[in-house]
Backbone as CSV, one residue per row, in Angstrom:
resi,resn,N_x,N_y,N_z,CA_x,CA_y,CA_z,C_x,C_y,C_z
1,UNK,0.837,-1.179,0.000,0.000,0.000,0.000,0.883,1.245,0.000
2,UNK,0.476,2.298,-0.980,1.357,3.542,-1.033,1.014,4.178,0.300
3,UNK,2.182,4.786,0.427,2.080,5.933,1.878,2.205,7.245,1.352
4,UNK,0.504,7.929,1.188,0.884,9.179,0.242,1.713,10.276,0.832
5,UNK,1.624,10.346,2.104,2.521,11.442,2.914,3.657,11.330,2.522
6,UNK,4.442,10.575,2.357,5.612,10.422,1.967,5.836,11.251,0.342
7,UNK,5.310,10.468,-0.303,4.968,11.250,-2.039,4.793,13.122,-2.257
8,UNK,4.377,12.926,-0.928,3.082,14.282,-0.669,1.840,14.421,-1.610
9,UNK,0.702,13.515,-1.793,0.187,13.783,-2.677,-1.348,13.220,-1.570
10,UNK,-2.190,13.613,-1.768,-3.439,13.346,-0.832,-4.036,11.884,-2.195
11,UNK,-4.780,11.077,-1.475,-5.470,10.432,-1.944,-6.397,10.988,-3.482
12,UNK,-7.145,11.408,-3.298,-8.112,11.908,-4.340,-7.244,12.475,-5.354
13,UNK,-6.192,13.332,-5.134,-5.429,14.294,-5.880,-4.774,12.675,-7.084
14,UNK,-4.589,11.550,-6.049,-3.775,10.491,-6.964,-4.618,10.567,-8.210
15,UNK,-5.800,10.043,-7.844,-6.144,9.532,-9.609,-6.456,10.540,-10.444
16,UNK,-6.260,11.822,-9.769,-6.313,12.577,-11.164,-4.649,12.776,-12.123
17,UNK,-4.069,12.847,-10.721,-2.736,12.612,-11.643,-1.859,11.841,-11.421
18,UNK,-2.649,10.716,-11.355,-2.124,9.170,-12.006,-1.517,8.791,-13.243
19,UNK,-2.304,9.330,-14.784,-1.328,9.201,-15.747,-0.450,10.471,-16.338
20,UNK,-1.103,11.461,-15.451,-0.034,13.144,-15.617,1.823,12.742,-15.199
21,UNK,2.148,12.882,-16.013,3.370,12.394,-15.853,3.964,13.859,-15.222
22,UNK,3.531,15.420,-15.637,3.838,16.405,-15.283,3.627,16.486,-13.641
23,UNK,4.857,17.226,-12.802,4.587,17.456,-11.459,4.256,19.158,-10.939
24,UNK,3.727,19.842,-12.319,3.500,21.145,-11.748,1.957,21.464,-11.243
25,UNK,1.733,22.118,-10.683,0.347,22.386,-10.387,-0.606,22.653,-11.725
26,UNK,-0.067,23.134,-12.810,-1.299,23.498,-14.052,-1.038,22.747,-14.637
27,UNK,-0.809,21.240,-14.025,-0.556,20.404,-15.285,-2.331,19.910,-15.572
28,UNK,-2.284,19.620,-17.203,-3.677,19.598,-17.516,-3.669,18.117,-17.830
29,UNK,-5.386,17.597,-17.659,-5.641,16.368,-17.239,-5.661,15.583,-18.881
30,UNK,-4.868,14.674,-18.910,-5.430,14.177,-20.305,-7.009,13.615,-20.225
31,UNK,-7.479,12.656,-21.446,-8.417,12.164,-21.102,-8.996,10.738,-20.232
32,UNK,-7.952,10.084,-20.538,-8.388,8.923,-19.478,-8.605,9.329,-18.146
33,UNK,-8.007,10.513,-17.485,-8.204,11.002,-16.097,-9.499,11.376,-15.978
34,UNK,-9.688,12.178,-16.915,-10.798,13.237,-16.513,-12.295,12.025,-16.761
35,UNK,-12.108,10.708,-17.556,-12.813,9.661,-17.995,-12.745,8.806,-17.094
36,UNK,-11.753,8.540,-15.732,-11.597,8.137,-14.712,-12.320,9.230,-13.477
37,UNK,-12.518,10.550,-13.278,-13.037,11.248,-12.622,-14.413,10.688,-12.777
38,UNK,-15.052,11.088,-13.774,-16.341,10.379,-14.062,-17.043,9.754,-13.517
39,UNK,-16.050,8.692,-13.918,-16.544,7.157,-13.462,-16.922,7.266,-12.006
40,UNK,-16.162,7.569,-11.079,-16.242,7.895,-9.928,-17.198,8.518,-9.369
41,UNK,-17.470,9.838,-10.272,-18.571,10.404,-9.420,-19.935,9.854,-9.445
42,UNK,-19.748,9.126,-10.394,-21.111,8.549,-11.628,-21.561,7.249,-10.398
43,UNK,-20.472,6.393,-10.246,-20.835,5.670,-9.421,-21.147,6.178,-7.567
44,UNK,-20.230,6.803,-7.310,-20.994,7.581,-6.028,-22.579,8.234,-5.985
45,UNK,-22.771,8.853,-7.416,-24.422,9.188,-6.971,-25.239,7.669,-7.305
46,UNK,-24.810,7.327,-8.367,-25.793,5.755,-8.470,-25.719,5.363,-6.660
47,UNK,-24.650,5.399,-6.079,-24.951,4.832,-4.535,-26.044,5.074,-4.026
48,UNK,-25.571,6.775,-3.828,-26.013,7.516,-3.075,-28.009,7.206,-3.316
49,UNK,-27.858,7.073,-5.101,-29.408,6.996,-5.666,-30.241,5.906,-4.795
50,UNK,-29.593,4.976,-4.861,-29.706,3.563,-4.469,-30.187,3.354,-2.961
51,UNK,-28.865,4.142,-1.830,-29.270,4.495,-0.735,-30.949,5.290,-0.231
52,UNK,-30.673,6.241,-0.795,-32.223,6.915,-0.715,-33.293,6.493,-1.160
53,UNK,-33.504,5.487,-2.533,-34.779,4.872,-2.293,-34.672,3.402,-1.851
54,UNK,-33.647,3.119,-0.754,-33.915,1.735,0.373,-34.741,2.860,1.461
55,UNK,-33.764,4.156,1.640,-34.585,4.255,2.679,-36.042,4.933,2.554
56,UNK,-36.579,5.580,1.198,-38.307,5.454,1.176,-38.502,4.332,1.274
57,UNK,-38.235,3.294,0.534,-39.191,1.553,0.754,-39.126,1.508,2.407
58,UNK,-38.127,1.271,3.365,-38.083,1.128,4.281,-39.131,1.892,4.838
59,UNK,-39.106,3.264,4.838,-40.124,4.435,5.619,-41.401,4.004,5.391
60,UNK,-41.592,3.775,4.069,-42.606,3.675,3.348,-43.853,2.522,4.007
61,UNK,-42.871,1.060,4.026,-43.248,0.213,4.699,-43.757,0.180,5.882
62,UNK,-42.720,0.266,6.832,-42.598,0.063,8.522,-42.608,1.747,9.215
63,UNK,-41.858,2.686,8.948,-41.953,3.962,9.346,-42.817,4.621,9.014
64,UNK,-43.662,4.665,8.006,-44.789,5.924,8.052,-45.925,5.687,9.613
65,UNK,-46.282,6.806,9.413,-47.108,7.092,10.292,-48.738,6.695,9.599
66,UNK,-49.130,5.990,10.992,-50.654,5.168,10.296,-51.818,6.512,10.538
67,UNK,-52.605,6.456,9.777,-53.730,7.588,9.773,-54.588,6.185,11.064
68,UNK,-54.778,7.381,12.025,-56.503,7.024,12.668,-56.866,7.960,12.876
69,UNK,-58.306,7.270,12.884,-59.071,8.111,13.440,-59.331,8.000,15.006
70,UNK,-59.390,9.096,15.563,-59.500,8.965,17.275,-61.166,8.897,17.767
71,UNK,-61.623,8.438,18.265,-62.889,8.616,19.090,-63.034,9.227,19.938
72,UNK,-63.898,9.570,20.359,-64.186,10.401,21.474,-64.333,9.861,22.914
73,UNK,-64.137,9.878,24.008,-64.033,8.873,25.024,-65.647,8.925,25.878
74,UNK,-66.098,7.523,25.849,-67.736,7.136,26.011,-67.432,7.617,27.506
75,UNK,-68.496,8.183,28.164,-68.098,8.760,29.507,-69.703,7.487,29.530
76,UNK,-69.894,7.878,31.381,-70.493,6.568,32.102,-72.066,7.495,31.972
77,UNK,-71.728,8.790,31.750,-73.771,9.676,31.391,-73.798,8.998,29.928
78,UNK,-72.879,9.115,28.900,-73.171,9.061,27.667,-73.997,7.293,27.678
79,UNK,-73.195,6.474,28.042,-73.923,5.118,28.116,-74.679,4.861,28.577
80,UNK,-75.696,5.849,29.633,-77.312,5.646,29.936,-76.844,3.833,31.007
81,UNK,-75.865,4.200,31.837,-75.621,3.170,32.902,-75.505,3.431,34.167
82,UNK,-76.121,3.602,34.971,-76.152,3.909,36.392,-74.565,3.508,37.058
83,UNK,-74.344,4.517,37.843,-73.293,4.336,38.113,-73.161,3.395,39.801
84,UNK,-74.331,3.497,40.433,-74.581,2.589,41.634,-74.729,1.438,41.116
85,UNK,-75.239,0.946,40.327,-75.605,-0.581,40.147,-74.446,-1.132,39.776
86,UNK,-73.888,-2.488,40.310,-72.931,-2.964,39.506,-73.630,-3.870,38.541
87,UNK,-72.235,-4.178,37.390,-72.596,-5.122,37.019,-72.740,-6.191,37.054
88,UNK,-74.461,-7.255,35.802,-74.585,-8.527,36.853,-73.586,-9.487,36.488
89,UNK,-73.594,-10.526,37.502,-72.172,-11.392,36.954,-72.477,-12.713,36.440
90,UNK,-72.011,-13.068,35.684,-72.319,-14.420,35.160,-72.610,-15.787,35.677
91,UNK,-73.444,-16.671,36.466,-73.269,-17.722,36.691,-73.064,-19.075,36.114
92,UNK,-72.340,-19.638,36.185,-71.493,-20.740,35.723,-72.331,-22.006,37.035
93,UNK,-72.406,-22.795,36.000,-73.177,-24.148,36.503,-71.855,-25.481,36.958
94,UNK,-72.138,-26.135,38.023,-71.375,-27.119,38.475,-71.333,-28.043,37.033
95,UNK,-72.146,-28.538,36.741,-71.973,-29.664,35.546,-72.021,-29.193,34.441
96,UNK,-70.945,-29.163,33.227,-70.982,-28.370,32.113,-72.176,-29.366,31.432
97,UNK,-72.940,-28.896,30.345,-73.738,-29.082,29.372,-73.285,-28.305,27.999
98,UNK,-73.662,-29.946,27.084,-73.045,-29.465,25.476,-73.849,-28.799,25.022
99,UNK,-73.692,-27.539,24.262,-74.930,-26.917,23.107,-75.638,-27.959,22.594
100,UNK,-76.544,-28.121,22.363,-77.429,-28.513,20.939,-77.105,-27.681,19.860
101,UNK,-76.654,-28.418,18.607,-76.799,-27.707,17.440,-77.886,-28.100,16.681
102,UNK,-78.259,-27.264,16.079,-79.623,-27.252,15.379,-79.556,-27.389,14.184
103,UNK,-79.445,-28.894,13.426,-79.242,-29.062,11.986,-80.185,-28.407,11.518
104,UNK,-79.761,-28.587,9.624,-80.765,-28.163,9.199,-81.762,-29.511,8.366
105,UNK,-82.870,-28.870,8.109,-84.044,-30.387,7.535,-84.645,-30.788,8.453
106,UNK,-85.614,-32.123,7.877,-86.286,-32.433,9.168,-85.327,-32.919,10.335
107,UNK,-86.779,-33.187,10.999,-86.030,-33.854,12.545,-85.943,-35.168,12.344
108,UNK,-84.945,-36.130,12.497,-85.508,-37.662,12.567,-86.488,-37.899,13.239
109,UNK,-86.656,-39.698,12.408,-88.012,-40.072,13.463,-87.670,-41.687,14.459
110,UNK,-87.940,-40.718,15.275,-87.870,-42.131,15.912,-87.647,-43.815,15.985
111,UNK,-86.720,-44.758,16.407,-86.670,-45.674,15.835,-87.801,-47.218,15.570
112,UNK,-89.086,-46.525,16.714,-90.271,-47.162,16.150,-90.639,-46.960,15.267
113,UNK,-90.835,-45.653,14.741,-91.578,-45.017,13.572,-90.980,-45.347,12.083
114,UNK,-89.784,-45.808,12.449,-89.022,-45.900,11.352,-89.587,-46.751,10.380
115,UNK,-89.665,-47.047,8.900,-90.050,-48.107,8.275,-88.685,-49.066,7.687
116,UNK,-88.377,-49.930,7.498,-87.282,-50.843,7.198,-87.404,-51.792,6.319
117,UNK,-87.037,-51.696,5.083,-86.650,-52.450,4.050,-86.501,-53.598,3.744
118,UNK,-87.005,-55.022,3.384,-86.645,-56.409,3.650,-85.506,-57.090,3.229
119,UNK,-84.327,-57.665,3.549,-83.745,-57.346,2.551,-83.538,-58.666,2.137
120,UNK,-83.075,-58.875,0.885,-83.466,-59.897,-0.077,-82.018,-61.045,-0.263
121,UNK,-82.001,-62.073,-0.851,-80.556,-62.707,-0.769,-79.588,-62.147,-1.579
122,UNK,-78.529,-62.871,-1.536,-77.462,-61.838,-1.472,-77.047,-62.700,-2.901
123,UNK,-77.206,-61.673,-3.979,-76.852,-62.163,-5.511,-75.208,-62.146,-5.534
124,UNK,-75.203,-62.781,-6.331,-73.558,-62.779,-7.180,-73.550,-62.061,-8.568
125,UNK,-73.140,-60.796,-8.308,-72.664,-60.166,-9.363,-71.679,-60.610,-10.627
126,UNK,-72.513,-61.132,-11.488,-71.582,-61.580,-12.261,-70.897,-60.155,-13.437
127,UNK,-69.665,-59.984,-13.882,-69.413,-59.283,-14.675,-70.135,-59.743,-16.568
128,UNK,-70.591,-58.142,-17.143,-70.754,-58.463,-18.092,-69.626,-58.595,-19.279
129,UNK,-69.563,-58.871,-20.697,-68.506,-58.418,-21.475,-69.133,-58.544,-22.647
130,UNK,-68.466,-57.279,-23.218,-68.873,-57.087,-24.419,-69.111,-58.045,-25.205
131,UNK,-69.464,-57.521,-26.625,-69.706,-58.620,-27.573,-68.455,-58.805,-28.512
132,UNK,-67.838,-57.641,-28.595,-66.537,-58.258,-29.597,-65.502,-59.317,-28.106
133,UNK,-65.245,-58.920,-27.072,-64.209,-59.448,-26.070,-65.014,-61.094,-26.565
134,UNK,-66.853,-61.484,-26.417,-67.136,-62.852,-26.384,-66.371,-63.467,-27.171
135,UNK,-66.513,-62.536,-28.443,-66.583,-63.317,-30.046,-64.937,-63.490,-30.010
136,UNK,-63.673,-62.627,-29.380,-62.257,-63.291,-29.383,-62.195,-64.598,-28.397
137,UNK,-62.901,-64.686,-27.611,-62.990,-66.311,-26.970,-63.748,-66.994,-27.719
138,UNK,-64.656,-67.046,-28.276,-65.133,-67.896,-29.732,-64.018,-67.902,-30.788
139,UNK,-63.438,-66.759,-30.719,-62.386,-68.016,-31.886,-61.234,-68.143,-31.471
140,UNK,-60.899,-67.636,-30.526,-59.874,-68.545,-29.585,-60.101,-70.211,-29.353
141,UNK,-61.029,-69.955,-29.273,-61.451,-71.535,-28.724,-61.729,-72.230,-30.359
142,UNK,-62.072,-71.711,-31.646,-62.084,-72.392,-32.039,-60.759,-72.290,-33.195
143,UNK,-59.951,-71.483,-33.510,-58.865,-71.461,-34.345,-57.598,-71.645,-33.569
144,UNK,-57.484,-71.703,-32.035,-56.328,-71.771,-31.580,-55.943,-73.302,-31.658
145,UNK,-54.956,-72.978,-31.381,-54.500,-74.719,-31.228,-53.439,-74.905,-30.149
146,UNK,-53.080,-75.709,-29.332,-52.213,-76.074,-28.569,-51.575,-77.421,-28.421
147,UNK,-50.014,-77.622,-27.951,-49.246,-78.457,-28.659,-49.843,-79.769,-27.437
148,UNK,-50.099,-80.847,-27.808,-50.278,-82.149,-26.625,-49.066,-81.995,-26.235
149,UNK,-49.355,-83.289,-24.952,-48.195,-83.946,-24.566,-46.986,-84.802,-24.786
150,UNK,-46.221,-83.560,-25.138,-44.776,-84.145,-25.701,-44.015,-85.304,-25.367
151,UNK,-44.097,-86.338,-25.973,-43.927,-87.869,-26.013,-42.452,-88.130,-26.889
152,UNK,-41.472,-88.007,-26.153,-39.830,-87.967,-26.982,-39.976,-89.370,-27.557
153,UNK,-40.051,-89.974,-28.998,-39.772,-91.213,-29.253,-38.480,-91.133,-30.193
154,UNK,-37.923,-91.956,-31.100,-37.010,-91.653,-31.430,-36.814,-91.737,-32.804
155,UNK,-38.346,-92.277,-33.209,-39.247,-92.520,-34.609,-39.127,-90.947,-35.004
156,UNK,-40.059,-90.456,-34.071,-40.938,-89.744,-34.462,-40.630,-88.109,-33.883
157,UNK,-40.396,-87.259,-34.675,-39.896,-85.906,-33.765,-41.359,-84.571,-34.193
158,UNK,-42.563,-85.552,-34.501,-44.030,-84.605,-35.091,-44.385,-84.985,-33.723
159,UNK,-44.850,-82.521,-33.610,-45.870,-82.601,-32.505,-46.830,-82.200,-32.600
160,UNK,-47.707,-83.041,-32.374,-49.353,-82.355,-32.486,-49.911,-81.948,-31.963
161,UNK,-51.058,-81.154,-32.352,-52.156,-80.207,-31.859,-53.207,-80.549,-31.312
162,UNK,-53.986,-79.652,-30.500,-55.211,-79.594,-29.976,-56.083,-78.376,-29.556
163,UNK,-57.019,-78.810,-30.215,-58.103,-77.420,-29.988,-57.772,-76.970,-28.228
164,UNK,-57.666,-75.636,-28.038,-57.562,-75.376,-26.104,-59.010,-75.917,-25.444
165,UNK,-58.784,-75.830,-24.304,-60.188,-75.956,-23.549,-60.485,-75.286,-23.299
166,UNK,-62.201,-75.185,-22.479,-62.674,-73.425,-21.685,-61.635,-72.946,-20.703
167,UNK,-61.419,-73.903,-19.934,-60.496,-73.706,-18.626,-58.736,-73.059,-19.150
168,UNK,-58.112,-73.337,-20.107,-57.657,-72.595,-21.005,-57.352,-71.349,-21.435
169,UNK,-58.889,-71.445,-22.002,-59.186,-69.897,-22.623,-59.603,-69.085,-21.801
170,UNK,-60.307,-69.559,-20.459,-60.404,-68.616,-19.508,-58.982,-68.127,-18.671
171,UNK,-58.012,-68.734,-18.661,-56.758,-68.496,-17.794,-56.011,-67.095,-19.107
172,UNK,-56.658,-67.969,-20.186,-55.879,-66.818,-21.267,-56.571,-65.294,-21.281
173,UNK,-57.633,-65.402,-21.199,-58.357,-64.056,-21.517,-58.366,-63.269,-19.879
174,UNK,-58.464,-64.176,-18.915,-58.472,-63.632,-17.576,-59.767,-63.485,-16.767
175,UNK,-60.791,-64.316,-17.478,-62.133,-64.015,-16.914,-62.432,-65.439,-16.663
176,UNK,-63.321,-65.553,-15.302,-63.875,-66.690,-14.666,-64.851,-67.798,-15.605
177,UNK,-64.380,-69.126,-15.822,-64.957,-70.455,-16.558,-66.229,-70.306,-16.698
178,UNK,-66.929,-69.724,-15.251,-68.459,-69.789,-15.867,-69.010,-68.893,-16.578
179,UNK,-68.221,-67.801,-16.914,-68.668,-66.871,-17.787,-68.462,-66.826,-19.447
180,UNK,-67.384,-68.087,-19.240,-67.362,-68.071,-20.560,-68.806,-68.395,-21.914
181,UNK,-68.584,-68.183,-22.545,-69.757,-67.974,-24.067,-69.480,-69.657,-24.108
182,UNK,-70.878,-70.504,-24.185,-70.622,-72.182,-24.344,-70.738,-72.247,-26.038
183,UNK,-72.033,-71.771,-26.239,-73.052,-72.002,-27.623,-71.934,-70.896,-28.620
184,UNK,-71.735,-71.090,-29.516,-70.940,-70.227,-30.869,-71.939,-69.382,-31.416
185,UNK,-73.274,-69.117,-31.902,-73.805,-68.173,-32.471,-75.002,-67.476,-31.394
186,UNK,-75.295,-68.504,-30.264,-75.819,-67.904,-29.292,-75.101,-66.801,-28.617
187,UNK,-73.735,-66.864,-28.599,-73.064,-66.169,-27.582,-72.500,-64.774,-28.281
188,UNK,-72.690,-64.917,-29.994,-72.354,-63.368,-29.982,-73.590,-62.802,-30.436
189,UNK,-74.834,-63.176,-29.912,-75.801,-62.527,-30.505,-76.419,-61.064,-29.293
């Protein structure tokens, strides 16, 4: 760090004649100095700008002063309240009690009054399915084919086929045996 006392030259005085190579007092500023002055001041008011509207937002926010309005103070004539009587005091009951809330609609009725429904046995919901899903298990069942039981002989290396079964075609399609379609033109009608 320079020690300007020594130089004799004050701080501020440096950067103006920083690239003045002249040491007389009228020495004149080229332009990078006076383009370096600038800069300087340019950025000190941007501060300064900067500073002053933190502190309106700030004021603005938290420091202003709130408008009220004041009232007038209720004196004990204005409230039409005797000033001998005290006031009465509340009594509070040993056993608390819940509100009633007061729905809205009727009131229920009673559980004599009530009438009750018979209720009937308890069906098995069977799922329905479309008519194209029937008609791909109709010809599943009748164009598929599946290989028998592979019998290694040493004749013979032919393996043959067999139409699938319901039990089959139901594991294939994913829906329960008794639902399957039995009859072929009954079942996609």
């Amino acid at each position: 760090m320079r020690n300007y006392t020594e130089e004799g030259k004050v701080p501020h005085t440096d950067i103006l004649n920083k690239h003045n190579k002249s040491t007389s007092s009228e020495a004149k500023f080229d332009v990078d100095s006076k383009l370096e002055v600038f800069r300087l001041a340019f950025t000190t008011m941007k501060f300064i700008y900067f500073i002053l509207c933190l502190s309106l937002l700030v004021y603005s926010v938290w420091g202003a002063p709130r408008h009220r309005t004041l009232l007038a103070p209720v004196t004990v004539s204005d409230a039409n309240i005797p000033r001998h009587l005290p006031r009465p005091r509340k009594t509070i009951s040993a056993t608390p009690q819940a509100k009633s809330k007061q729905r809205p609609g009727r009131k229920p009725k009673p559980l004599e009054d009530r009438v009750y429904k018979v209720r009937g046995p308890i069906r098995r919901i069977e799922r329905s399915y479309s008519r194209e899903k029937k008609g791909e298990v109709l010809m599943f069942l009748m164009h598929h084919r599946v290989p028998k039981d592979l019998k290694f002989d040493d004749d013979d290396d032919v393996v043959e086929y067999r139409p699938p079964i319901q039990m089959e075609a139901s594991r294939w399609f994913k829906i329960p045996q008794r639902s399957m379609p039995i009859g072929g033109r009954t079942a996609l009608k």
